[in-house]
Tab-separated table of C-alpha atoms and ligand atoms in Angstrom:
chain	number	residue	atom	x	y	z
X	5	UNK	CA	-17.681	10.378	-16.528
X	6	UNK	CA	-14.513	8.305	-16.771
X	7	UNK	CA	-11.646	8.484	-14.289
X	8	UNK	CA	-8.048	7.592	-15.058
X	9	UNK	CA	-6.001	6.474	-12.051
X	10	UNK	CA	-2.212	6.830	-12.310
X	11	UNK	CA	0.431	5.362	-10.049
X	12	UNK	CA	3.784	6.777	-11.141
X	13	UNK	CA	6.985	5.172	-9.926
X	14	UNK	CA	10.554	6.157	-10.675
X	15	UNK	CA	10.688	4.069	-13.876
X	16	UNK	CA	7.078	3.000	-14.377
X	17	UNK	CA	3.504	4.230	-14.690
X	18	UNK	CA	0.632	1.911	-13.758
X	19	UNK	CA	-2.866	2.945	-14.732
X	20	UNK	CA	-6.528	1.956	-14.671
X	21	UNK	CA	-9.379	3.585	-16.522
X	22	UNK	CA	-12.772	3.448	-14.792
X	23	UNK	CA	-16.165	4.065	-16.370
X	24	UNK	CA	-19.009	6.050	-14.811
X	25	UNK	CA	-20.117	3.070	-12.670
X	26	UNK	CA	-16.521	2.488	-11.649
X	27	UNK	CA	-16.302	-0.493	-13.974
X	28	UNK	CA	-12.764	-1.166	-15.173
X	29	UNK	CA	-12.412	-0.209	-18.853
X	30	UNK	CA	-8.670	-0.700	-19.168
X	31	UNK	CA	-5.583	-1.392	-17.094
X	32	UNK	CA	-1.949	-1.223	-18.001
X	33	UNK	CA	1.619	-0.574	-17.222
X	34	UNK	CA	4.487	1.260	-18.861
X	35	UNK	CA	7.784	0.166	-17.384
X	36	UNK	CA	11.535	0.531	-17.819
X	37	UNK	CA	11.061	4.223	-18.562
X	38	UNK	CA	14.422	5.801	-19.358
X	39	UNK	CA	16.084	2.435	-19.936
X	40	UNK	CA	17.383	1.019	-23.202
X	41	UNK	CA	14.231	-0.935	-23.949
X	42	UNK	CA	10.871	0.147	-22.571
X	43	UNK	CA	7.865	-2.127	-22.227
X	44	UNK	CA	4.153	-1.335	-22.150
X	45	UNK	CA	1.159	-3.615	-21.628
X	46	UNK	CA	-2.423	-2.410	-22.126
X	47	UNK	CA	-5.376	-4.629	-21.243
X	48	UNK	CA	-8.637	-3.344	-22.628
X	49	UNK	CA	-11.655	-4.926	-20.925
X	50	UNK	CA	-13.358	-7.270	-23.341
X	51	UNK	CA	-10.369	-7.615	-25.679
X	52	UNK	CA	-8.981	-11.129	-26.086
X	53	UNK	CA	-5.337	-10.222	-25.847
X	54	UNK	CA	-3.426	-7.390	-24.208
X	55	UNK	CA	-1.558	-4.977	-26.459
X	56	UNK	CA	2.152	-5.181	-25.832
X	57	UNK	CA	4.599	-2.535	-27.038
X	58	UNK	CA	8.343	-2.885	-26.767
X	59	UNK	CA	9.892	0.451	-27.598
X	60	UNK	CA	12.136	3.001	-25.987
X	61	UNK	CA	10.209	5.197	-23.536
X	62	UNK	CA	12.663	8.012	-22.818
X	63	UNK	CA	10.717	9.719	-20.052
X	64	UNK	CA	7.446	9.836	-18.106
X	65	UNK	CA	5.914	12.292	-20.601
X	66	UNK	CA	6.335	9.751	-23.413
X	67	UNK	CA	5.060	7.025	-21.064
X	68	UNK	CA	1.888	8.971	-20.400
X	69	UNK	CA	1.518	9.735	-24.128
X	70	UNK	CA	1.734	5.966	-24.788
X	71	UNK	CA	-1.157	5.385	-22.386
X	72	UNK	CA	-3.321	8.123	-23.925
X	73	UNK	CA	-2.627	6.722	-27.407
X	74	UNK	CA	-3.493	3.140	-26.384
X	75	UNK	CA	-6.780	4.297	-24.852
X	76	UNK	CA	-7.646	6.386	-27.917
X	77	UNK	CA	-6.894	3.464	-30.231
X	78	UNK	CA	-9.320	1.354	-28.194
X	79	UNK	CA	-11.975	4.059	-28.578
X	80	UNK	CA	-11.730	4.925	-24.875
X	81	UNK	CA	-11.002	8.088	-22.965
X	82	UNK	CA	-13.489	10.385	-24.762
X	83	UNK	CA	-15.478	10.868	-21.589
X	84	UNK	CA	-12.459	11.245	-19.345
X	85	UNK	CA	-13.446	13.717	-16.638
X	86	UNK	CA	-10.618	13.529	-14.114
X	87	UNK	CA	-7.256	11.981	-13.383
X	88	UNK	CA	-6.528	10.592	-9.904
X	89	UNK	CA	-2.906	10.319	-8.817
X	90	UNK	CA	-1.538	8.152	-6.061
X	91	UNK	CA	0.769	10.292	-3.940
X	92	UNK	CA	2.692	8.465	-1.241
X	93	UNK	CA	3.381	11.237	1.271
X	94	UNK	CA	1.013	14.054	2.121
X	95	UNK	CA	2.808	14.959	5.338
X	96	UNK	CA	0.666	16.601	8.009
X	97	UNK	CA	-0.695	18.946	5.307
X	98	UNK	CA	-3.029	16.714	3.353
X	99	UNK	CA	-5.796	14.912	5.153
X	100	UNK	CA	-8.114	14.298	2.188
X	101	UNK	CA	-8.006	13.857	-1.586
X	102	UNK	CA	-7.169	17.234	-3.078
X	103	UNK	CA	-7.759	18.831	-6.483
X	104	UNK	CA	-4.348	19.916	-7.717
X	105	UNK	CA	-3.501	23.488	-8.654
X	106	UNK	CA	-0.142	25.298	-8.715
X	107	UNK	CA	-0.307	25.945	-4.985
X	108	UNK	CA	-1.155	22.331	-4.114
X	109	UNK	CA	1.665	21.157	-6.372
X	110	UNK	CA	4.039	23.419	-4.463
X	111	UNK	CA	2.825	21.974	-1.145
X	112	UNK	CA	3.294	18.402	-2.420
X	113	UNK	CA	6.811	19.376	-3.540
X	114	UNK	CA	7.427	20.626	-0.027
X	115	UNK	CA	6.836	17.037	1.242
X	116	UNK	CA	9.700	15.626	-0.872
X	117	UNK	CA	12.247	15.770	1.973
X	118	UNK	CA	9.911	13.476	3.944
X	119	UNK	CA	9.568	10.980	1.074
X	120	UNK	CA	12.614	11.345	-1.177
X	121	UNK	CA	12.194	7.790	-2.479
X	122	UNK	CA	8.540	8.146	-3.509
X	123	UNK	CA	7.112	11.641	-3.949
X	124	UNK	CA	9.381	12.837	-6.800
X	125	UNK	CA	8.036	10.140	-9.150
X	126	UNK	CA	4.438	10.858	-8.095
X	127	UNK	CA	5.050	14.547	-8.835
X	128	UNK	CA	6.464	13.757	-12.268
X	129	UNK	CA	3.269	11.814	-13.033
X	130	UNK	CA	1.147	14.810	-12.043
X	131	UNK	CA	3.270	17.207	-14.086
X	132	UNK	CA	3.196	15.187	-17.307
X	133	UNK	CA	-0.540	14.464	-17.040
X	134	UNK	CA	-1.271	18.153	-16.396
X	135	UNK	CA	0.841	19.179	-19.357
X	136	UNK	CA	-0.815	16.784	-21.777
X	137	UNK	CA	-4.389	17.160	-20.470
X	138	UNK	CA	-4.489	20.636	-18.863
X	139	UNK	CA	-8.272	20.849	-19.197
X	140	UNK	CA	-8.861	17.920	-16.802
X	141	UNK	CA	-9.025	18.190	-13.014
X	142	UNK	CA	-6.090	16.299	-11.495
X	143	UNK	CA	-6.603	14.926	-7.996
X	144	UNK	CA	-3.961	13.789	-5.506
X	145	UNK	CA	-4.945	10.860	-3.285
X	146	UNK	CA	-2.460	10.401	-0.453
X	147	UNK	CA	-1.346	7.120	1.132
X	148	UNK	CA	-1.019	9.009	4.395
X	149	UNK	CA	-4.456	10.683	4.445
X	150	UNK	CA	-6.389	7.865	6.133
X	151	UNK	CA	-3.972	8.084	9.066
X	152	UNK	CA	-4.132	11.878	9.373
X	153	UNK	CA	-6.398	11.619	12.430
X	154	UNK	CA	-4.088	9.350	14.448
X	155	UNK	CA	-4.240	10.332	18.111
X	156	UNK	CA	-1.121	12.022	19.532
X	157	UNK	CA	0.034	9.024	21.607
X	158	UNK	CA	0.127	7.015	18.374
X	159	UNK	CA	1.697	9.579	16.057
X	160	UNK	CA	4.237	11.182	18.388
X	161	UNK	CA	7.648	9.610	18.790
X	162	UNK	CA	9.173	10.130	22.201
X	163	UNK	CA	11.421	12.978	21.109
X	164	UNK	CA	11.292	16.701	21.726
X	165	UNK	CA	8.548	18.828	20.250
X	166	UNK	CA	11.169	20.997	18.506
X	167	UNK	CA	12.288	17.966	16.456
X	168	UNK	CA	8.664	17.137	15.719
X	169	UNK	CA	7.733	20.704	14.758
X	170	UNK	CA	10.862	21.797	12.952
X	171	UNK	CA	11.553	18.591	11.060
X	172	UNK	CA	8.161	16.916	10.776
X	173	UNK	CA	9.388	13.872	12.688
X	174	UNK	CA	6.257	11.905	13.613
X	175	UNK	CA	4.313	8.829	12.487
X	176	UNK	CA	2.355	9.430	9.269
X	177	UNK	CA	1.436	5.883	8.180
X	178	UNK	CA	0.961	4.613	4.620
X	179	UNK	CA	-1.132	2.185	2.531
X	180	UNK	CA	-4.080	4.282	3.734
X	181	UNK	CA	-6.179	3.758	0.617
X	182	UNK	CA	-5.874	0.003	1.005
X	183	UNK	CA	-6.592	-0.081	4.756
X	184	UNK	CA	-9.617	2.197	4.248
X	185	UNK	CA	-10.917	0.133	1.331
X	186	UNK	CA	-10.680	-3.279	3.037
X	187	UNK	CA	-12.185	-1.892	6.246
X	188	UNK	CA	-15.278	-0.785	4.294
X	189	UNK	CA	-15.472	-4.171	2.554
X	190	UNK	CA	-15.154	-5.972	5.908
X	191	UNK	CA	-18.021	-3.933	7.390
X	192	UNK	CA	-20.204	-4.719	4.365
X	193	UNK	CA	-19.406	-8.404	4.714
X	194	UNK	CA	-20.145	-8.416	8.448
X	195	UNK	CA	-23.306	-6.444	7.695
X	196	UNK	CA	-22.503	-3.973	10.455
X	197	UNK	CA	-21.808	-0.228	10.343
X	198	UNK	CA	-18.086	0.510	10.124
X	199	UNK	CA	-18.628	3.100	12.882
X	200	UNK	CA	-19.254	0.239	15.350
X	201	UNK	CA	-16.327	-1.965	14.480
X	202	UNK	CA	-12.858	-2.538	15.909
X	203	UNK	CA	-10.650	-3.944	13.151
X	204	UNK	CA	-7.035	-4.855	12.580
X	205	UNK	CA	-6.167	-4.725	8.882
X	206	UNK	CA	-3.029	-6.475	7.655
X	207	UNK	CA	-1.801	-5.239	4.257
X	208	UNK	CA	0.814	-7.866	3.397
X	209	UNK	CA	2.271	-7.195	-0.041
X	210	UNK	CA	5.838	-6.488	-1.005
X	211	UNK	CA	5.448	-3.501	1.297
X	212	UNK	CA	3.514	-4.423	4.445
X	213	UNK	CA	1.706	-2.568	7.191
X	214	UNK	CA	-0.903	-3.141	9.860
X	215	UNK	CA	-3.534	-0.688	11.060
X	216	UNK	CA	-5.847	-0.614	14.072
X	217	UNK	CA	-9.189	0.868	12.982
X	218	UNK	CA	-11.729	1.984	15.563
X	219	UNK	CA	-15.106	3.070	14.246
X	220	UNK	CA	-13.683	3.580	10.757
X	221	UNK	CA	-10.782	5.741	11.978
X	222	UNK	CA	-7.122	4.735	11.914
X	223	UNK	CA	-5.945	4.869	15.535
X	224	UNK	CA	-2.553	3.177	15.151
X	225	UNK	CA	-0.467	1.996	12.226
X	226	UNK	CA	2.898	0.332	11.818
X	227	UNK	CA	4.585	2.485	9.162
X	228	UNK	CA	5.986	5.718	10.498
X	229	UNK	CA	7.789	8.782	9.172
X	230	UNK	CA	8.448	6.645	6.100
X	231	UNK	CA	7.272	3.230	4.891
X	232	UNK	CA	10.356	1.645	6.489
X	233	UNK	CA	8.976	1.084	9.989
X	234	UNK	CA	6.952	-1.852	11.238
X	235	UNK	CA	6.491	-5.274	9.701
X	236	UNK	CA	9.123	-7.311	7.900
X	237	UNK	CA	8.666	-6.579	4.182
X	238	UNK	CA	9.956	-7.963	0.895
X	239	UNK	CA	13.083	-5.809	0.926
X	240	UNK	CA	12.584	-3.463	3.927
X	241	UNK	CA	13.704	-4.311	7.442
X	242	UNK	CA	10.738	-2.875	9.299
X	243	UNK	CA	11.393	-2.217	13.009
X	244	UNK	CA	14.904	-2.191	14.301
X	245	UNK	CA	16.813	-0.386	17.020
X	246	UNK	CA	17.735	3.069	15.601
X	247	UNK	CA	21.210	2.491	17.062
X	248	UNK	CA	21.782	-0.079	14.267
X	249	UNK	CA	22.130	2.888	11.890
X	250	UNK	CA	24.813	4.683	13.917
X	251	UNK	CA	26.574	1.377	14.464
X	252	UNK	CA	26.732	0.706	10.713
X	253	UNK	CA	27.930	4.234	9.983
X	254	UNK	CA	30.624	4.166	12.672
X	255	UNK	CA	31.684	0.537	12.736
X	256	UNK	CA	31.039	-0.646	9.182
X	257	UNK	CA	32.027	2.673	7.586
X	258	UNK	CA	28.793	2.911	5.612
X	259	UNK	CA	27.444	6.244	4.374
X	260	UNK	CA	23.892	7.335	5.305
X	261	UNK	CA	22.840	6.621	1.694
X	262	UNK	CA	24.296	3.128	1.855
X	263	UNK	CA	22.472	2.383	5.095
X	264	UNK	CA	19.243	3.733	3.572
X	265	UNK	CA	19.648	1.439	0.562
X	266	UNK	CA	20.511	-1.522	2.796
X	267	UNK	CA	17.411	-1.071	4.957
X	268	UNK	CA	15.015	-0.293	2.087
X	269	UNK	CA	16.261	-2.578	-0.676
X	270	UNK	CA	18.379	-5.354	0.778
X	271	UNK	CA	16.741	-6.178	4.101
X	272	UNK	CA	13.457	-7.786	5.150
X	273	UNK	CA	12.823	-11.157	3.508
X	274	UNK	CA	15.491	-10.644	0.851
X	275	UNK	CA	18.035	-9.781	3.541
X	276	UNK	CA	17.151	-12.814	5.615
X	277	UNK	CA	17.140	-15.396	2.836
X	278	UNK	CA	18.020	-13.840	-0.538
X	279	UNK	CA	14.466	-13.940	-1.936
X	280	UNK	CA	11.593	-11.517	-1.485
X	281	UNK	CA	8.834	-13.445	-3.261
X	282	UNK	CA	6.905	-15.282	-0.602
X	283	UNK	CA	5.965	-18.139	-2.928
X	284	UNK	CA	9.645	-18.884	-3.568
X	285	UNK	CA	10.439	-18.619	0.143
X	286	UNK	CA	7.604	-20.982	1.077
X	287	UNK	CA	8.714	-23.596	-1.417
X	288	UNK	CA	12.345	-23.275	-0.327
X	289	UNK	CA	11.286	-23.685	3.323
X	290	UNK	CA	9.161	-26.712	2.423
X	291	UNK	CA	12.297	-28.237	0.891
X	292	UNK	CA	14.172	-27.829	4.185
X	293	UNK	CA	16.025	-24.560	3.453
X	294	UNK	CA	16.951	-23.111	6.875
X	295	UNK	CA	17.392	-19.488	5.752
X	296	UNK	CA	13.997	-19.459	4.076
X	297	UNK	CA	12.446	-21.027	7.191
X	298	UNK	CA	14.023	-18.364	9.407
X	299	UNK	CA	12.783	-15.596	7.081
X	300	UNK	CA	9.236	-16.961	7.342
X	301	UNK	CA	9.535	-17.315	11.119
X	302	UNK	CA	10.721	-13.725	11.598
X	303	UNK	CA	8.022	-12.476	9.204
X	304	UNK	CA	5.192	-14.255	11.032
X	305	UNK	CA	6.558	-13.453	14.498
X	306	UNK	CA	6.552	-9.714	13.732
X	307	UNK	CA	2.958	-9.802	12.500
X	308	UNK	CA	1.801	-11.673	15.612
X	309	UNK	CA	3.577	-9.185	17.853
X	310	UNK	CA	1.667	-6.347	16.189
X	311	UNK	CA	-1.638	-8.216	16.376
X	312	UNK	CA	-1.301	-8.527	20.148
X	313	UNK	CA	-0.232	-4.905	20.514
X	314	UNK	CA	-3.072	-3.562	18.374
X	315	UNK	CA	-5.662	-5.690	20.159
X	316	UNK	CA	-4.478	-3.944	23.339
X	317	UNK	CA	-4.635	-0.515	21.652
X	318	UNK	CA	-8.220	-1.155	20.542
X	319	UNK	CA	-9.331	-2.878	23.746
X	320	UNK	CA	-11.791	-4.927	21.713
X	321	UNK	CA	-11.708	-6.687	18.376
X	322	UNK	CA	-14.359	-7.643	15.825
X	323	UNK	CA	-12.258	-8.750	12.878
X	324	UNK	CA	-8.754	-9.297	11.577
X	325	UNK	CA	-8.505	-8.566	7.860
X	326	UNK	CA	-5.824	-10.047	5.591
X	327	UNK	CA	-5.138	-8.311	2.284
X	328	UNK	CA	-2.591	-7.680	-0.555
X	329	UNK	CA	-0.486	-10.322	-2.337
X	330	UNK	CA	0.497	-12.371	0.701
X	331	UNK	CA	-2.599	-11.723	2.826
X	332	UNK	CA	-4.976	-12.568	-0.010
X	333	UNK	CA	-3.184	-15.689	-1.201
X	334	UNK	CA	-0.831	-17.254	1.325
X	335	UNK	CA	-3.063	-19.518	3.422
X	336	UNK	CA	-0.012	-20.869	5.289
X	337	UNK	CA	0.961	-17.396	6.506
X	338	UNK	CA	-2.624	-16.695	7.608
X	339	UNK	CA	-2.765	-20.000	9.498
X	340	UNK	CA	0.543	-19.390	11.261
X	341	UNK	CA	-0.286	-15.765	12.114
X	342	UNK	CA	-3.548	-16.818	13.764
X	343	UNK	CA	-2.289	-19.988	15.450
X	344	UNK	CA	-2.808	-20.171	19.219
X	345	UNK	CA	-4.432	-16.758	19.453
X	346	UNK	CA	-7.483	-17.933	21.389
X	347	UNK	CA	-6.556	-15.405	24.079
X	348	UNK	CA	-7.503	-12.697	21.565
X	349	UNK	CA	-10.642	-14.583	20.529
X	350	UNK	CA	-9.116	-15.542	17.181
X	351	UNK	CA	-9.492	-19.050	15.778
X	352	UNK	CA	-9.079	-19.957	12.128
X	353	UNK	CA	-10.817	-22.941	10.573
X	354	UNK	CA	-8.036	-24.617	8.597
X	355	UNK	CA	-10.477	-26.275	6.238
X	356	UNK	CA	-12.040	-22.889	5.405
X	357	UNK	CA	-8.695	-21.132	5.152
X	358	UNK	CA	-6.797	-23.658	3.037
X	359	UNK	CA	-6.508	-22.632	-0.584
X	360	UNK	CA	-8.568	-19.444	-0.195
X	361	UNK	CA	-7.496	-16.717	-2.619
X	362	UNK	CA	-9.438	-13.490	-2.204
X	363	UNK	CA	-9.606	-12.663	-5.901
X	364	UNK	CA	-11.147	-16.056	-6.675
X	365	UNK	CA	-13.924	-15.610	-4.102
X	366	UNK	CA	-17.280	-14.129	-5.016
X	367	UNK	CA	-17.307	-10.473	-3.946
X	368	UNK	CA	-13.608	-10.609	-3.042
X	369	UNK	CA	-14.254	-11.394	0.658
X	370	UNK	CA	-13.921	-14.759	2.412
X	371	UNK	CA	-14.445	-15.515	6.103
X	372	UNK	CA	-12.022	-18.155	7.373
X	373	UNK	CA	-12.629	-18.133	11.135
X	374	UNK	CA	-13.914	-21.173	13.017
X	375	UNK	CA	-17.590	-21.256	13.991
X	376	UNK	CA	-16.684	-20.607	17.651
X	377	UNK	CA	-14.179	-17.802	16.939
X	378	UNK	CA	-15.203	-14.607	18.737
X	379	UNK	CA	-13.313	-12.542	16.155
X	380	UNK	CA	-13.955	-12.781	12.409
X	381	UNK	CA	-10.922	-13.512	10.227
X	382	UNK	CA	-11.497	-12.093	6.755
X	383	UNK	CA	-9.535	-12.388	3.546
X	384	UNK	CA	-10.329	-9.323	1.436
X	385	UNK	CA	-9.152	-8.445	-2.085
X	386	UNK	CA	-7.852	-4.905	-1.906
X	387	UNK	CA	-8.373	-2.486	-4.784
X	388	UNK	CA	-6.405	0.685	-4.250
X	389	UNK	CA	-7.090	1.933	-7.783
X	390	UNK	CA	-10.854	1.727	-7.288
X	391	UNK	CA	-10.568	3.553	-3.966
X	392	UNK	CA	-8.449	6.265	-5.646
X	393	UNK	CA	-11.049	6.535	-8.448
X	394	UNK	CA	-13.833	6.886	-5.894
X	395	UNK	CA	-11.977	9.498	-3.892
X	396	UNK	CA	-11.158	11.365	-7.106
X	397	UNK	CA	-14.868	11.539	-7.911
X	398	UNK	CA	-15.586	12.800	-4.391
X	399	UNK	CA	-12.890	15.477	-4.723
X	400	UNK	CA	-14.314	16.789	-7.999
X	401	UNK	CA	-17.835	16.807	-6.558
X	402	UNK	CA	-19.206	13.924	-8.631
X	403	UNK	CA	-20.105	11.837	-5.528
B	12	LIG	P1	3.055	-4.919	-4.072
B	12	LIG	O1	3.337	-4.361	-2.714
B	12	LIG	O2	4.253	-4.910	-4.990
B	12	LIG	O3	1.777	-4.409	-4.711
B	12	LIG	P2	1.617	-7.428	-3.840
B	12	LIG	O4	0.487	-6.954	-3.027
B	12	LIG	O5	1.369	-7.818	-5.247
B	12	LIG	O6	2.867	-6.455	-3.766
B	12	LIG	O7	2.263	-8.686	-3.062
B	12	LIG	C1	3.416	-9.306	-3.526
B	12	LIG	C2	3.704	-10.487	-2.619
B	12	LIG	O8	2.572	-11.386	-2.625
B	12	LIG	C3	4.903	-11.321	-3.070
B	12	LIG	O9	5.720	-11.630	-1.945
B	12	LIG	C4	4.250	-12.590	-3.591
B	12	LIG	O10	5.089	-13.702	-3.404
B	12	LIG	C5	3.035	-12.708	-2.723
B	12	LIG	N1	2.067	-13.621	-3.324
B	12	LIG	C6	1.337	-13.427	-4.437
B	12	LIG	N2	0.624	-14.543	-4.732
B	12	LIG	C7	0.912	-15.453	-3.753
B	12	LIG	C8	0.513	-16.799	-3.481
B	12	LIG	N3	-0.337	-17.432	-4.250
B	12	LIG	N4	1.015	-17.394	-2.375
B	12	LIG	C9	1.896	-16.765	-1.581
B	12	LIG	N5	2.313	-15.501	-1.800
B	12	LIG	C10	1.835	-14.857	-2.847
């Protein structure tokens, strides 16, 4: 049975088609939906060249139809048995992948106030896929689900229970599929049961978060009510004093929407130095650019602060795991994050770390710690789509 995994954004749909052994049969992307000129790329496994279509894609329904057509043209999709959807926010409601029916759809809609920037697009993806392929089970896999078992001291903010209860104000955590996936891969690599391990997983992509995992369970994570809290990200500020928001509203005359856009789209690395691509920032810093150097310094400092805090939360530590675009590729960031952390038992071997890119390593896992490091330092290629495909199969009872 094949599984199609969809990740629907506000103007794009990313997809991967998996075969019955979870081998990738096709991947692709439809973007600039609703804009003057749409763009779609379909890569069929085994084909020499990707198929590229430049045509207007007026809405998500046409975007999904484009995907179905491309798969059919490649002779794929006949054995499609389920569609797995990435859904960013499951609130406190959803703790596991869930087969979608009208009632579930309603409950996902009810989470929109918690994730106004993400859930509406995910919902649109579900709606168009259901309309075009009503006979297939559609499964929602939530970014929040892995963190659903956070203990109260980790998920509660220090505000009244009425605010928590009435308005859902608590830590939910995100990137759960990625943290869960790399934790499993780390345990396999260490050849130890996940249930025994204390891990800190660093998902450093454009969005970034860190999770403390004890015995396979998320016990603390840096993103909160929304993906805005925690680490410095490409365009998001991460942690700041909540009073900054009132200050900007009162003193700078900004509206709540303007502050939201500032903190989500124009802060983090791009706010500090004008770029959000870490490769560009690294090369600017290497050329002596002070703003780029400061951006890198703030970025690394924040990660180190969390590493120390999460080591204390766990009380023990077997491995630190680096993943996503920056974690998998930026050896300089890994080196700086782990520098002078002997007190936590962490020591990286520069010769092993230099130039390591997770996707280029056999099995997608590389160990870069020094021989005498008490804690393993692993670079792991994440694969959220595969994890969503697997969880989709579990939800429909195929695993
Ligand atoms: P997203 O959250 O959009 O999925 P990714 O996980 O793809 O993001 O990560 C994007 C980030 O990874 C960008 O900042 C990019 O600069 C960085 N990155 C990718 N490749 C490298 C590399 N070789 N060296 C340094 N940074 C890299």
